[in-house]
Tab-separated table of C-alpha atoms and ligand atoms in Angstrom:
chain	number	residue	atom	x	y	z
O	1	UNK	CA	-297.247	-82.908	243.799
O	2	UNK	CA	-296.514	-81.517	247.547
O	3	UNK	CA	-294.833	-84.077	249.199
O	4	UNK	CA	-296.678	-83.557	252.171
O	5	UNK	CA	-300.273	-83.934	251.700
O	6	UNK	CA	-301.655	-82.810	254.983
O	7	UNK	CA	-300.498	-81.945	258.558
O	8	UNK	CA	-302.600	-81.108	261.150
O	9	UNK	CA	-300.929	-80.105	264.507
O	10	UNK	CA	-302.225	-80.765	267.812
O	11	UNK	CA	-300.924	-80.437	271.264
O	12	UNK	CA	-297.833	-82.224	272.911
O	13	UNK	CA	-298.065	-85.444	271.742
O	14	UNK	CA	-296.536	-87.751	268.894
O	15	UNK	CA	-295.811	-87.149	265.338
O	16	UNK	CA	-297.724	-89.742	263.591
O	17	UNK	CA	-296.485	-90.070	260.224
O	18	UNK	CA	-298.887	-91.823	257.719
O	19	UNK	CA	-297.038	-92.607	254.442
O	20	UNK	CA	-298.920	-93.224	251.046
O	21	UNK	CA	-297.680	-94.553	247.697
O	22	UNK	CA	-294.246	-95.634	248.306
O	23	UNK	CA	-295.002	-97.820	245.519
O	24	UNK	CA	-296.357	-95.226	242.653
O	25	UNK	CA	-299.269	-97.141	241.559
O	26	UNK	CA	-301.124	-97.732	244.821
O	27	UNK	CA	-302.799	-94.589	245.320
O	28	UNK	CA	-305.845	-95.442	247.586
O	29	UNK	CA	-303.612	-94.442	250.329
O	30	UNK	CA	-302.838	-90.870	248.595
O	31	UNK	CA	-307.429	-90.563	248.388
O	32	UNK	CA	-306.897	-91.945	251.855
O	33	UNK	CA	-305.031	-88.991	253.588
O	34	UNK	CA	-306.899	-86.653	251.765
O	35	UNK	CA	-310.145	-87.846	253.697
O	36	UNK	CA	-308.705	-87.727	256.782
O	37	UNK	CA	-307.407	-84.748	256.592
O	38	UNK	CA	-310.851	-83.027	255.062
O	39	UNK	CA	-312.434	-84.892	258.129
O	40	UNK	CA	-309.401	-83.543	260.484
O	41	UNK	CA	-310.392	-80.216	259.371
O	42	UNK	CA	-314.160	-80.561	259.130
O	43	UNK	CA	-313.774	-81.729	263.224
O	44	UNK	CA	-312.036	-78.517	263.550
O	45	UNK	CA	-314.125	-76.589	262.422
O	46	UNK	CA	-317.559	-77.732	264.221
O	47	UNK	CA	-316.185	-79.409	267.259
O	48	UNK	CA	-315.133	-77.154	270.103
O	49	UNK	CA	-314.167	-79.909	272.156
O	50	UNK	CA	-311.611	-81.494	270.025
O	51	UNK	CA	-308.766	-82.257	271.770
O	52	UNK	CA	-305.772	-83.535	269.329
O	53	UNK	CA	-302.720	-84.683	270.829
O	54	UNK	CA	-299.126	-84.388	268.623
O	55	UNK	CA	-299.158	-83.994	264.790
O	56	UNK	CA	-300.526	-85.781	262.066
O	57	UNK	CA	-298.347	-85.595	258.607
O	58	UNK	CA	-299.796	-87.331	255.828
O	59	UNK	CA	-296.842	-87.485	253.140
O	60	UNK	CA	-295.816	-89.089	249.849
O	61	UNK	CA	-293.911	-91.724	249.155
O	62	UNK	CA	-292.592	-92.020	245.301
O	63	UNK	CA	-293.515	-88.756	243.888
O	64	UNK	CA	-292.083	-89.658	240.445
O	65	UNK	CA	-293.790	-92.935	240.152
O	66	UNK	CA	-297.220	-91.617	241.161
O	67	UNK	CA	-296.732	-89.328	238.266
O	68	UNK	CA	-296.597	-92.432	235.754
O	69	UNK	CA	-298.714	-94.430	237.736
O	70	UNK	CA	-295.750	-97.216	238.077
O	71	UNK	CA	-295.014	-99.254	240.962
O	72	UNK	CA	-290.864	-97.185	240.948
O	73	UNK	CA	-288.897	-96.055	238.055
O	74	UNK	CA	-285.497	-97.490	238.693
O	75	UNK	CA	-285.599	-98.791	241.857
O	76	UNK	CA	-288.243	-100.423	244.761
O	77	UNK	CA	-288.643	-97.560	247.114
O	78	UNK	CA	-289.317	-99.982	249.517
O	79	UNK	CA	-286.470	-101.857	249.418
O	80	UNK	CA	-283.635	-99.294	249.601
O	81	UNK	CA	-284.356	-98.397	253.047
O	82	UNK	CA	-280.569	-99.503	254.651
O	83	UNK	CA	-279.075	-97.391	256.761
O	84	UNK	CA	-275.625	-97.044	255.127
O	85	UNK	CA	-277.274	-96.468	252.227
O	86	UNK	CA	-279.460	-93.238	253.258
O	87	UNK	CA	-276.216	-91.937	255.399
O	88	UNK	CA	-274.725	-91.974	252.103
O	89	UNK	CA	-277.124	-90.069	250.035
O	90	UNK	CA	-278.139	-87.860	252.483
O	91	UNK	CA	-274.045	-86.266	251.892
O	92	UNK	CA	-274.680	-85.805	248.217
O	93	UNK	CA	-277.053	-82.989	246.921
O	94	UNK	CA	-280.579	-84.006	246.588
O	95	UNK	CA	-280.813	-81.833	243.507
O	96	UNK	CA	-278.379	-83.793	241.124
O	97	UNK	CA	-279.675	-87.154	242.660
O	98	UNK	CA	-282.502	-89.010	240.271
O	99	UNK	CA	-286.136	-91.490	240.590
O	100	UNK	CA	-285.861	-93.021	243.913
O	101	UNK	CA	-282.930	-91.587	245.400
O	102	UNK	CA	-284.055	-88.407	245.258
O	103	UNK	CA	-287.508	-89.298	246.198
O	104	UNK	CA	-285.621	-91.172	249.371
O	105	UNK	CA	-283.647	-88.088	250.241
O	106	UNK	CA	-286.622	-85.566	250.380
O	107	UNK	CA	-288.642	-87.855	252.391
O	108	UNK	CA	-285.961	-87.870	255.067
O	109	UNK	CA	-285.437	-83.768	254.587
O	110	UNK	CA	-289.101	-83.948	255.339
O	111	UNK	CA	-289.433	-85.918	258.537
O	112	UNK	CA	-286.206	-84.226	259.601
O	113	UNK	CA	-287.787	-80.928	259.316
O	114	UNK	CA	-290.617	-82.300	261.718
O	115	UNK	CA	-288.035	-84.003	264.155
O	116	UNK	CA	-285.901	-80.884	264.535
O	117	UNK	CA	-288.335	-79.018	265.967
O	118	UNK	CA	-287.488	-80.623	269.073
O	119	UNK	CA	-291.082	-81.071	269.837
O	120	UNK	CA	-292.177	-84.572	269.392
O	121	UNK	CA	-290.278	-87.802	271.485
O	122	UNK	CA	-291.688	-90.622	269.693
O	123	UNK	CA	-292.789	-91.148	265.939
O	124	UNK	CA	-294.545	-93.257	264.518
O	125	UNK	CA	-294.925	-94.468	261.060
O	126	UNK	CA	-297.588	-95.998	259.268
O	127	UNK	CA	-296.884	-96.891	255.490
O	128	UNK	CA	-299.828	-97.469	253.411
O	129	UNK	CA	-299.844	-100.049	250.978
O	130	UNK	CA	-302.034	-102.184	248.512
O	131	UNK	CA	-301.789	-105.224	246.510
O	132	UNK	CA	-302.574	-107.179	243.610
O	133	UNK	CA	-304.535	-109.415	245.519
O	134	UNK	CA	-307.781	-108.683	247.624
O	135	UNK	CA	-306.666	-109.366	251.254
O	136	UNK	CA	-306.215	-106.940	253.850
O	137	UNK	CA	-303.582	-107.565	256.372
O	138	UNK	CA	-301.059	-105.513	258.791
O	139	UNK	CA	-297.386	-105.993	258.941
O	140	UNK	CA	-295.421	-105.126	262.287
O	141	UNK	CA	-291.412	-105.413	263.270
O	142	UNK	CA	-290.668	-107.391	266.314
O	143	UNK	CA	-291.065	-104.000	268.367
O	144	UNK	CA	-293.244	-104.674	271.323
O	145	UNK	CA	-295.200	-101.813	270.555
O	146	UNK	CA	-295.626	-102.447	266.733
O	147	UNK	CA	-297.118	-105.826	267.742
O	148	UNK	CA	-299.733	-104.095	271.092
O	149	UNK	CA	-300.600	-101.416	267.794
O	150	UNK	CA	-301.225	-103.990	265.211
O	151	UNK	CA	-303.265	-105.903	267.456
O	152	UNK	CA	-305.722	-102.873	267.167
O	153	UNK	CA	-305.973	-102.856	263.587
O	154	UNK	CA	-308.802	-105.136	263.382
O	155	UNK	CA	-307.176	-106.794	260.339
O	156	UNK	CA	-305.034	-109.859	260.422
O	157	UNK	CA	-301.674	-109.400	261.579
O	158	UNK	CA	-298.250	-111.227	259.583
O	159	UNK	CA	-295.337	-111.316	261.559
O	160	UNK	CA	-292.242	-112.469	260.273
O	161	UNK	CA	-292.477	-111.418	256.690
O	162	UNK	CA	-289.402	-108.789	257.399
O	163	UNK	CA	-287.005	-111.587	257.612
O	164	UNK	CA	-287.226	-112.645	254.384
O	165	UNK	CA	-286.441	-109.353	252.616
O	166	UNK	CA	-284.498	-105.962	253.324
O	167	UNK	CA	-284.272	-101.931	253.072
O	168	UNK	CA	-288.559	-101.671	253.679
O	169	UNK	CA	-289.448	-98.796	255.876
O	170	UNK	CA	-290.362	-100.720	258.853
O	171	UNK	CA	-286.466	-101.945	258.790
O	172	UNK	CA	-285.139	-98.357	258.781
O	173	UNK	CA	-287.486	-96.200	260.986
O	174	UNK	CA	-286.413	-97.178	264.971
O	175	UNK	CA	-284.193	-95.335	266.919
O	176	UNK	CA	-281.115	-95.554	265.727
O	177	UNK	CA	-281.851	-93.934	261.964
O	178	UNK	CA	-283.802	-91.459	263.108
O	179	UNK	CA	-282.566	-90.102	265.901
O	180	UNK	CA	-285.820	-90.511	268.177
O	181	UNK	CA	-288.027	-93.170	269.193
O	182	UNK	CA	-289.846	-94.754	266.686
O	183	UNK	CA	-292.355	-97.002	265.688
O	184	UNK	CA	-293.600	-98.659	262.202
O	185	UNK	CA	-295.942	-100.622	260.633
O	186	UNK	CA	-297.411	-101.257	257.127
O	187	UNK	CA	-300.913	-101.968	256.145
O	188	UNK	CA	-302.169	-103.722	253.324
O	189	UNK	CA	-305.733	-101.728	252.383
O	190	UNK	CA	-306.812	-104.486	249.474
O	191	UNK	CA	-306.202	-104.410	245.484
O	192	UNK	CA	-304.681	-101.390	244.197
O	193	UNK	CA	-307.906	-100.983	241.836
O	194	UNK	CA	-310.882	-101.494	244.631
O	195	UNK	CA	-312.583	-98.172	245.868
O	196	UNK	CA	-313.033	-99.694	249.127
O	197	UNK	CA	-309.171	-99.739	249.616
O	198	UNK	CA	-309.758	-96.211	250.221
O	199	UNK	CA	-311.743	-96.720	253.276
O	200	UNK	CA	-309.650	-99.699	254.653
O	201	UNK	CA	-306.498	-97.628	254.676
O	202	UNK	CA	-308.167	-94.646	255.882
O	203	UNK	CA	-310.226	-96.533	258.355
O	204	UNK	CA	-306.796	-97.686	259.576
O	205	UNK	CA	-305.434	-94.700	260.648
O	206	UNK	CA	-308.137	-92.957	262.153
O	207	UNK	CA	-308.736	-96.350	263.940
O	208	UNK	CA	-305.064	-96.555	264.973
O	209	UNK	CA	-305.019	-92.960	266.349
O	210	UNK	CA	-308.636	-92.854	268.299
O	211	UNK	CA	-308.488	-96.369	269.498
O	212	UNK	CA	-305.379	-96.590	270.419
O	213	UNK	CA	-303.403	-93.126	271.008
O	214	UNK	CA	-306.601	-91.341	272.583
O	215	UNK	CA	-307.706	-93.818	274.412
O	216	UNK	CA	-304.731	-96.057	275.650
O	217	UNK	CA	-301.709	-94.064	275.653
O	218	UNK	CA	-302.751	-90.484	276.508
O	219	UNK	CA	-306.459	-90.723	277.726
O	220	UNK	CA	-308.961	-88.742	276.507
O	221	UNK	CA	-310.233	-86.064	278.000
F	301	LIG	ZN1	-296.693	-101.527	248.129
């Protein structure tokens, strides 16, 4: 499996990073960015007037775990996001590291590749989740801007669920990790088993870039 699943560059504008499957067995999100992407394309393709600001990369999360259809081999992906921690595996060759380690050290190669460029000021990260139960909800940090995005989601928002655990994405990718400004939320499409958690996730970020990059931040023209 390609890590990155699709990327569809724009103009100047953000890099908005949509993240699937950190957790191997929820794959709606993986179906997800495959749809947008196909309808990215398919917009391309027939609309002249299409007008796409910064770069959408759809990418994978645990790679490994997808493969066995397991929530992580050794370790919660979504847990080992501390900043000591990455610095340190990001010195040690990515090719002797194993499960999530490695999976953690080619997802930063990846973004870096994107950030190096030079062309993009701001990312921002939405990680794609489901559950075992049937709700729908959106988690943001404390980040003014998480909270103004979230509120755009049409979903209900939980704040405050960061405190009580450590090393998720949304702790690691701000500023000072990654080197530009950034910010992150989760969403939570549904069970891991519905069809229709498909849609919700994919909804999501088409939602979150028309309603709220287009139209708010950078105007449509
Ligand atoms: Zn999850």
């Amino acid at each position: 499996m390609e890590r990155v699943v699709c990327s569809f560059e724009g103009g100047k504008g953000p890099l908005f990073v949509v993240s699937a499957a950190m957790h191997g067995n929820e794959t709606s999100g993986i179906a997800a960015l495959k749809e947008t992407c196909e309808i990215l394309n398919h917009e391309k393709k027939t609309n002249p007037d299409l007008k796409f600001r910064g770069t959408f990369a759809g990418i994978l999360g645990n790679i490994q775990a997808i493969n066995k259809n397991v929530r992580y081999i050794e370790n919660d992906l979504n847990r080992m996001w501390e900043s000591d921690f990455v610095y340190d595996i990001l010195k040690e060759d990515v090719n002797k590291q194993m499960n999530e380690v490695k999976e953690m050290h080619e997802i930063i190669i990846t973004l870096r590749n994107y950030v190096i460029t030079g062309k993009y000021n701001k990312l921002y990260l939405l990680d794609l989740h489901t559950t075992s139960s049937d709700g729908i909800f959106v988690i943001c940090t404390e980040d003014k801007e998480s909270k103004q995005i979230a509120g755009h989601l049409h979903a209900p928002l939980v704040r405050g669920l960061l405190k009580g655990i450590s090393g998720t994405t949304l702790h690691y990718f701000n500023k000072n990790n990654l080197g530009i400004e950034a910010t992150a939320l989760a969403f939570e499409g549904g069970h891991h088993e519905d069809p229709l958690s498909v849609k919700k996730n994919g909804c999501r970020h088409i939602q979150l870039y028309e309603k709220y990059w287009l139209h708010r931040r950078y105007g449509r023209s």
